[in-house]
Coordinates of C-alpha atoms and ligand atoms in Angstrom, one line a residue:
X136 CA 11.1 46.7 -11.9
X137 CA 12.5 43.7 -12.8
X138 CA 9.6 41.4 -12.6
X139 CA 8.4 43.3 -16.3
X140 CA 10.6 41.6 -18.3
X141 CA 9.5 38.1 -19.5
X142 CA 11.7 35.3 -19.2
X143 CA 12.5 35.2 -22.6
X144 CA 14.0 39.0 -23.1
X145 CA 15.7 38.5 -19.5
X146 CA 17.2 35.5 -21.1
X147 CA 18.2 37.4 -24.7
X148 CA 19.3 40.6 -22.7
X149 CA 21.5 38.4 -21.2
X150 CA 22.8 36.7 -24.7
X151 CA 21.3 33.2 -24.5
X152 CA 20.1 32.6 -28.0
X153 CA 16.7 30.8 -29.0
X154 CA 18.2 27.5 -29.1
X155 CA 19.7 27.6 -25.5
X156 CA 16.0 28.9 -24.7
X157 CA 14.9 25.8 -26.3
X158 CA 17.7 23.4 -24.6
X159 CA 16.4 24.7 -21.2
X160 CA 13.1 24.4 -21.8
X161 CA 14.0 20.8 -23.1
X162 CA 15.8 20.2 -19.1
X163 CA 12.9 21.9 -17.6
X164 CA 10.4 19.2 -19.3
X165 CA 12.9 16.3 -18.2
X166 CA 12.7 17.5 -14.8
X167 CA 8.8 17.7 -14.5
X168 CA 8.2 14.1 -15.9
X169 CA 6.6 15.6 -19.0
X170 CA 7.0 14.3 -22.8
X171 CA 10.2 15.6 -24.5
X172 CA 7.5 17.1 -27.2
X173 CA 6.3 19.4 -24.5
X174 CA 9.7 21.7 -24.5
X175 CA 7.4 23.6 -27.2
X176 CA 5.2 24.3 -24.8
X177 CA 7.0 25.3 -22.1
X178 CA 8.9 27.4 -24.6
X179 CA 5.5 29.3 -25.7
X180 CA 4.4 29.4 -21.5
X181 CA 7.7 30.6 -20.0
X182 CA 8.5 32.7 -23.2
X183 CA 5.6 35.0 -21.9
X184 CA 6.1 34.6 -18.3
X185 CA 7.1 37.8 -16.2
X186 CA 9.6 36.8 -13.6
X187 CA 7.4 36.4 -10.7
X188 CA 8.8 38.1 -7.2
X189 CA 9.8 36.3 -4.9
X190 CA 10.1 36.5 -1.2
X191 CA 11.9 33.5 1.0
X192 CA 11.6 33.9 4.6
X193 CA 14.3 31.1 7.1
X194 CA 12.3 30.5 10.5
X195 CA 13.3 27.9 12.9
X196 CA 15.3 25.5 11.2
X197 CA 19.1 24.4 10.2
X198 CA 19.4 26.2 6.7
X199 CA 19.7 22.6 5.4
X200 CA 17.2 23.8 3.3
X201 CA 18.9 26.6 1.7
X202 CA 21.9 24.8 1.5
X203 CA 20.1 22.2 -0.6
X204 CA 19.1 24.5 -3.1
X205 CA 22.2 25.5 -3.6
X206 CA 23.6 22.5 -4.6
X207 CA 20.4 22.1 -7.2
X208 CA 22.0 21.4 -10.9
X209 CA 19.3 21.1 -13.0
X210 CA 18.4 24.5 -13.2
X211 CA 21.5 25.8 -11.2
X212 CA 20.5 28.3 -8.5
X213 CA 22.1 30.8 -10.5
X214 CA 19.1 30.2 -13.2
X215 CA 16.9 30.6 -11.1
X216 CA 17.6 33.4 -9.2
X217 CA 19.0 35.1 -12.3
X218 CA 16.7 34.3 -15.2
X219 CA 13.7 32.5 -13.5
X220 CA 12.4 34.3 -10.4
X221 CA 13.4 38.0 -8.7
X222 CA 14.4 36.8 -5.3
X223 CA 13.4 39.4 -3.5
X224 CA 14.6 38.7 0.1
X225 CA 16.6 35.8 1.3
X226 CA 18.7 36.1 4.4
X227 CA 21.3 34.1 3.2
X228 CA 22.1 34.4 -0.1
X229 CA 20.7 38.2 0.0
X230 CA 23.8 41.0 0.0
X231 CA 21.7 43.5 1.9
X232 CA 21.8 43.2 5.8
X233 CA 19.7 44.8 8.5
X234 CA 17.6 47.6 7.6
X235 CA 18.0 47.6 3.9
X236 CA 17.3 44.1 3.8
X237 CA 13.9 44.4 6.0
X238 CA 13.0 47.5 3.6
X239 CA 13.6 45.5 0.4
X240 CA 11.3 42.9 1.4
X241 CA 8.3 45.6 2.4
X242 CA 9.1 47.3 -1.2
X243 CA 8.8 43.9 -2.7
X244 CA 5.4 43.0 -0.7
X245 CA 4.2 46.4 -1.6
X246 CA 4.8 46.3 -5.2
X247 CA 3.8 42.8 -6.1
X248 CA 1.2 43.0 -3.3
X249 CA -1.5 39.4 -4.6
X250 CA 1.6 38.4 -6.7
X251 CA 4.7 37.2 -5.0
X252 CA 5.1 34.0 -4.5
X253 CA 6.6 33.2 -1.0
X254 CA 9.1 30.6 0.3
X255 CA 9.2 29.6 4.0
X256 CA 11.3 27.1 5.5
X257 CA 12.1 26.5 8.6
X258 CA 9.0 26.1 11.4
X259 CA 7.1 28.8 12.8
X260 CA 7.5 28.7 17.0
X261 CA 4.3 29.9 18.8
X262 CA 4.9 29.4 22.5
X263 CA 5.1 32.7 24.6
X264 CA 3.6 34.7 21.7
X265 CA 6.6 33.4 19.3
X266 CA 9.5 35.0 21.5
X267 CA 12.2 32.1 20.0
X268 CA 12.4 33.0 17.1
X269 CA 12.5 36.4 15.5
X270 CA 14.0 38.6 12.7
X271 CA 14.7 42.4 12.9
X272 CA 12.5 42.5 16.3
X273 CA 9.6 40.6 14.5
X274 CA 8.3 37.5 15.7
X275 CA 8.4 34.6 13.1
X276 CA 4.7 33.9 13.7
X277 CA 4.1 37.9 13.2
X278 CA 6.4 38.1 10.1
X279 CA 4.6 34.8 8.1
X280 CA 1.3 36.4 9.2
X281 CA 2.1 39.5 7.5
X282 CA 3.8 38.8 4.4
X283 CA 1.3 35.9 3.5
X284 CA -2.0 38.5 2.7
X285 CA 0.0 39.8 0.0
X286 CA 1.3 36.1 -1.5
X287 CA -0.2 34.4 -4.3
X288 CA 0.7 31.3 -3.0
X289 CA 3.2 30.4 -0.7
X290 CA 6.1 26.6 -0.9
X291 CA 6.9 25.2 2.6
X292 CA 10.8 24.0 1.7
X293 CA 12.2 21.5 3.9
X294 CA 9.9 19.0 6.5
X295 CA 10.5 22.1 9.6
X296 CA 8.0 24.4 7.3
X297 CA 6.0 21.5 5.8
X298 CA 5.5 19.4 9.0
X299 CA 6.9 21.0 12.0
X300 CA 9.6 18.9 11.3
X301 CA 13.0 18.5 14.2
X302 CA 12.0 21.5 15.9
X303 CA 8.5 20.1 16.3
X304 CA 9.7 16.9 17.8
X305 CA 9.0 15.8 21.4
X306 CA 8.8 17.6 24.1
X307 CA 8.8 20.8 21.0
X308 CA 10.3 23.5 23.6
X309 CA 8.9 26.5 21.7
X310 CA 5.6 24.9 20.5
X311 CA 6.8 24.9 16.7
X312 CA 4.3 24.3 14.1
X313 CA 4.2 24.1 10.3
X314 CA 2.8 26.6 7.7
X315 CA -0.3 25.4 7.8
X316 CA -1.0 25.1 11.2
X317 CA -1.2 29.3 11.0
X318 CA -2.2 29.9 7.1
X319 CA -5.4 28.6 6.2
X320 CA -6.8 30.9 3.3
X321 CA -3.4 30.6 0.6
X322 CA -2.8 27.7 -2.0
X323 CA 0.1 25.9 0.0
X324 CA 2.7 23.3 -1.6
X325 CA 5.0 21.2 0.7
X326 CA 8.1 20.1 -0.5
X327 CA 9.2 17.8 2.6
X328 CA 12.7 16.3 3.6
X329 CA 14.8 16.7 6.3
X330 CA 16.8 18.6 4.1
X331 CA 14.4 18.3 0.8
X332 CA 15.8 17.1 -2.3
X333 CA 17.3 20.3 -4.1
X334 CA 16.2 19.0 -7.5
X335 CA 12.9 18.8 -6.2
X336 CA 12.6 22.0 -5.0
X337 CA 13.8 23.7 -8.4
X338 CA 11.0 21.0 -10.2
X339 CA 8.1 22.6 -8.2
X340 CA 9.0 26.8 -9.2
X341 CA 9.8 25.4 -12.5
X342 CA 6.1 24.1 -13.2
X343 CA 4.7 26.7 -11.0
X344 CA 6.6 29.6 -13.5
X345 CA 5.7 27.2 -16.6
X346 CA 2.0 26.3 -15.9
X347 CA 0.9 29.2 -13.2
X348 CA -0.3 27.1 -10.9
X349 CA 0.6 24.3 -8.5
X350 CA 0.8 20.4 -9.2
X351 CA -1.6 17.8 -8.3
X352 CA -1.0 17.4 -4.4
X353 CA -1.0 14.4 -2.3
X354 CA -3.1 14.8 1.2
X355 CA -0.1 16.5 2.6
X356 CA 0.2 19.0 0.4
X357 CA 3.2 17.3 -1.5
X358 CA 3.6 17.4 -5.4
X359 CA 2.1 13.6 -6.3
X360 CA 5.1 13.8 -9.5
X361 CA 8.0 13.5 -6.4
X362 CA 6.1 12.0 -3.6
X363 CA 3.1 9.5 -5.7
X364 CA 5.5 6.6 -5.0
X365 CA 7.1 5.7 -2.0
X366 CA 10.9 5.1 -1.5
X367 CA 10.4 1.1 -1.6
X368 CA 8.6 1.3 -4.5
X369 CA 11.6 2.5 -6.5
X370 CA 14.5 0.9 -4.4
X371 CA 17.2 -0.8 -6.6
X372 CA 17.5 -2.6 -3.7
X373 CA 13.6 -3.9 -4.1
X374 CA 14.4 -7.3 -5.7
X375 CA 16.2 -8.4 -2.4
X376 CA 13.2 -7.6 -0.4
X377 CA 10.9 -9.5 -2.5
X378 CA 13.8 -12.4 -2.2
X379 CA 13.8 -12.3 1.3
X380 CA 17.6 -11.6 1.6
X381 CA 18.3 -8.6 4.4
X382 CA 21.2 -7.6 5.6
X383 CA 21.2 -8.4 9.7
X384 CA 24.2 -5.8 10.5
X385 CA 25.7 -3.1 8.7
X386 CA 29.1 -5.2 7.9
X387 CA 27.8 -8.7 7.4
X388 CA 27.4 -10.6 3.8
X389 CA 24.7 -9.1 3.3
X390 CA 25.4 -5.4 3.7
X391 CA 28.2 -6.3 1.8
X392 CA 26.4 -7.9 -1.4
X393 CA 23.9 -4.7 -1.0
X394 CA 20.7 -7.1 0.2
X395 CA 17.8 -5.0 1.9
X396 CA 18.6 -2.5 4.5
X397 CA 14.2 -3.2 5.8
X398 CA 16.2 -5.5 8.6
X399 CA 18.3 -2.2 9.7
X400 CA 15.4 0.0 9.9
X401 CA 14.7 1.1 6.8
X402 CA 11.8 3.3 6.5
X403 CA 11.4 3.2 2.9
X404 CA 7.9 1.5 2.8
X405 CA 6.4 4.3 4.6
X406 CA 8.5 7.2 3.4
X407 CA 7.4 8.9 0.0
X408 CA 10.1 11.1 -1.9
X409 CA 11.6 11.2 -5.0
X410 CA 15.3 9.9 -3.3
X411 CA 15.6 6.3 -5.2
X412 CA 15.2 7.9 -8.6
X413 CA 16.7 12.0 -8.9
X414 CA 19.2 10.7 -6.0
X415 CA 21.3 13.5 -4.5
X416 CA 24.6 15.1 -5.7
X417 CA 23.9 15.3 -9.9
X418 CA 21.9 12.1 -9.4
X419 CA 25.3 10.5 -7.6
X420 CA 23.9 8.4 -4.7
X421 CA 20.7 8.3 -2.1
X422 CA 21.5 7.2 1.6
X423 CA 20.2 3.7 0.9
X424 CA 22.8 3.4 -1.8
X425 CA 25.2 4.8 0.4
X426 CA 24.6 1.5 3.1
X427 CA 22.5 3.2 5.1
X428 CA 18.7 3.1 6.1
X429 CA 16.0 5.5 5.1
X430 CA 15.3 7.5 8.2
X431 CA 12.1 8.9 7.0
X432 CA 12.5 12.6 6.5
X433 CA 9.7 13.4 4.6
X434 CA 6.9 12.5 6.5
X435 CA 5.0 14.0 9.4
X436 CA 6.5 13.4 13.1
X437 CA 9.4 11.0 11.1
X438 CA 11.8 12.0 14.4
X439 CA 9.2 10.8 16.8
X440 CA 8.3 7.5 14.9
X441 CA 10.3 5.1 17.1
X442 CA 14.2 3.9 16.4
X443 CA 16.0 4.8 12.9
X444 CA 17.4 1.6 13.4
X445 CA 14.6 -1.2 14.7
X446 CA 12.9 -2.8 11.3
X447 CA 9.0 -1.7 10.4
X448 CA 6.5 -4.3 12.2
X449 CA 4.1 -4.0 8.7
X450 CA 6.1 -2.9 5.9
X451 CA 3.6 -4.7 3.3
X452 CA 0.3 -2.7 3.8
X453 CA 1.3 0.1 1.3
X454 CA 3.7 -1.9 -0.7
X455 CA 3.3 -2.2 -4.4
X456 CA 4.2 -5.6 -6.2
X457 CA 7.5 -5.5 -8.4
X458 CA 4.9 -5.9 -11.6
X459 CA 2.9 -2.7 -10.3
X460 CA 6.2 -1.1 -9.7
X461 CA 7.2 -2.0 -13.6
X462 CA 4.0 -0.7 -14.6
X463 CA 4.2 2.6 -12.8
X464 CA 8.1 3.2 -13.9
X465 CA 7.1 2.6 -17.8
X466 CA 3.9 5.2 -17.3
X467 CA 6.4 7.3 -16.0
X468 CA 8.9 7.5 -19.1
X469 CA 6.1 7.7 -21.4
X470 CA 3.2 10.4 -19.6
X471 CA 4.9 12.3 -17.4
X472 CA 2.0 14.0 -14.6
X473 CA -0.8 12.1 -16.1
X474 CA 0.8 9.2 -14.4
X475 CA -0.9 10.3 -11.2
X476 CA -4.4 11.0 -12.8
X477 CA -5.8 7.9 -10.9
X478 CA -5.0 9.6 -7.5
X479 CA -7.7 12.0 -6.5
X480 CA -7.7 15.2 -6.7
X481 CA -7.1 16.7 -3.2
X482 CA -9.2 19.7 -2.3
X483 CA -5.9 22.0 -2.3
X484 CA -4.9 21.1 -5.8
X485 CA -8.6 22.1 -6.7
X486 CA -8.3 25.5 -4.7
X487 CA -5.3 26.1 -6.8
X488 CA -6.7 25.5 -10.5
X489 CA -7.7 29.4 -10.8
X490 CA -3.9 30.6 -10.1
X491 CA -2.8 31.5 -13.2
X492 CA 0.5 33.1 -14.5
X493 CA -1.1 35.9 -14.3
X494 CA -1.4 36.6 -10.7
X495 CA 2.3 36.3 -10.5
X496 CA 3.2 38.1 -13.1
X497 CA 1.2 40.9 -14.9
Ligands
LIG764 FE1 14.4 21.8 8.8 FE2 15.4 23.5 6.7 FE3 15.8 19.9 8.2 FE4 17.3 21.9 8.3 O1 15.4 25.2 6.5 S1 13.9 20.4 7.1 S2 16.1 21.1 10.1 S3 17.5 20.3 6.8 O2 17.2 23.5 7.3 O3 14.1 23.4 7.9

């Protein structure tokens, strides 16, 4: 099998020498926030890491998700899926179809049975026993049921797994929920965003391969290193806020001088993601750099929480001051995930400190 090989001799087999082990260990700690002097470490944790199956089930959703991932550049998909992780089952980025592609993924939950980690996105639709949605004659609800008893731990990509997310929105036709609505005994992660950032979803299997185990979670089950500070907090666009200048339309002075989008709609005080500082496309541009409000994608029930375009009534209740915003961006550059020690620990992150490597890999 595959997953017996450690990351390292996958990684010679395939000719990349110690020091291009070492440069991607050196973009792996660059991506979790950590200390440059932690590459070592991550060296010595992934050197020894078996390649962990891994099996990615697409329910109800747009594959804005998938697509996201594929556009991920720091590691490329192609690491991940080739060095990093033995993806197991995908539907759309798998070259098996039909029954060889339904008999890989029962192979792969038989042989790794405890081990696997598993990958859902898109939501799970539970009206009429599930009948909207299902794969190779198998209900969604009946399939995420099923392959979770054997997972280790299981990542709800994209807001539609992690929230119920558009398909969940009012009146919710097919009664769509998210992953945790229907699994309540498995360490869950949710890496939200209407789609989620792909850099972001890379970040999380990186320090899940690296550490064995998830990161500190906020109350929604979100990695606290992408979603600890809201979008405001972070927003080039901040010192306009705090001056009071707001663009009124979206071709007035303002929008034209790049003032404060808040006026537009901006949901950025209430909307925690990592947009304002990985950005999207190689770090290119976020939508509020682009002129356009944050809609909100990474909460709960964001397409349900009035107009995209009518202002917040109380955008200052969870608003940092520019000085606590300095103070939090310079902990950043210097201590990576300790920057989050003062949030408490939720009671999934405390489920999840016994994962280890180990029940991935060995
Ligand atoms: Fe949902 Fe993802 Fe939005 Fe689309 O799989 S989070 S509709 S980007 O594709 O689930």
């Amino acid at each position: 099998m595959p997953t017996e090989q450690t990351l390292e001799e996958r990684l010679r087999q395939q000719g990349i020498s110690r020091r291009g082990f070492l440069k991607f260990c050196t973009a792996m700690a660059s991506l979790m926030a950590l200390p440059p002097g932690m590459a070592g470490a991550i060296a010595d944790a992934l050197g020894k890491a078996k390649r962990p199956s891994v099996i990615w089930l697409s329910f109800q959703e747009c594959t804005g998700c998938t697509e996201s991932l594929t556009r991920s550049h720091s590691p490329t998909v192609e690491n991940l899926i080739f060095d990093a992780i033995s993806l197991d089952y995908h539907h759309t980025l798998q070259a098996a179809a039909g029954t060889a592609a339904e008999a890989a993924r029962e192979r792969a939950m038989h042989d790794n049975f405890g081990k696997y980690l598993l990958i859902v996105d898109g939501s799970i639709p539970t009206k009429d026993n599930g009948v909207y949605s299902t794969i190779a004659g198998v209900t969604n609800l009946q399939m995420l049921e099923e392959v979770a008893k054997g997972a280790a731990a299981i990542v709800a990509v994209g807001t539609c797994a992690a929230f119920g997310g558009i398909p969940h929105a009012n009146p919710n036709p097919t009664g769509a929920v998210a992953v945790t609505d229907i699994i309540k005994d498995k360490p869950i992660i949710n890496v939200s965003g209407c789609p989620p950032i792909p850099v972001v979803i890379t970040g999380v299997l990186a320090h899940y391969l690296t550490f064995g185990t998830l990161p500190d979670l906020d109350q929604y089950h979100r990695p606290l290193a992408f979603y600890g500070d809201s979008i405001h907090d972070r927003c080039y666009r901040r010192p306009f806020y705090d001056q009071g200048k707001f663009a009124k339309t979206f071709d007035d002075e303002g929008a034209r001088n790049g003032w404060c989008l808040y006026e537009l709609g901006c949901k950025g005080p209430t909307t925690h993601n990592a947009c304002a500082t990985t950005k999207w496309n190689h770090g290119v541009s976020f939508p509020i750099q682009s002129g356009h409000p944050c809609l909100g994608c990474s909460e709960p029930d964001f397409w349900d929480a009035g107009s995209f375009y009518q202002a917040l009534s109380a955008p200052t209740a969870n608003v940092r001051t520019m000085a606590e915003v300095a103070i939090v961006a310079g902990a950043a550059a210097g201590i990576g995930f300790g920057l989050y020690d003062h949030h408490k620990r939720s009671k999934a992150k405390q489920e999840h400190e016994k994962l280890t490597i180990k029940d991935l890999g060995d």
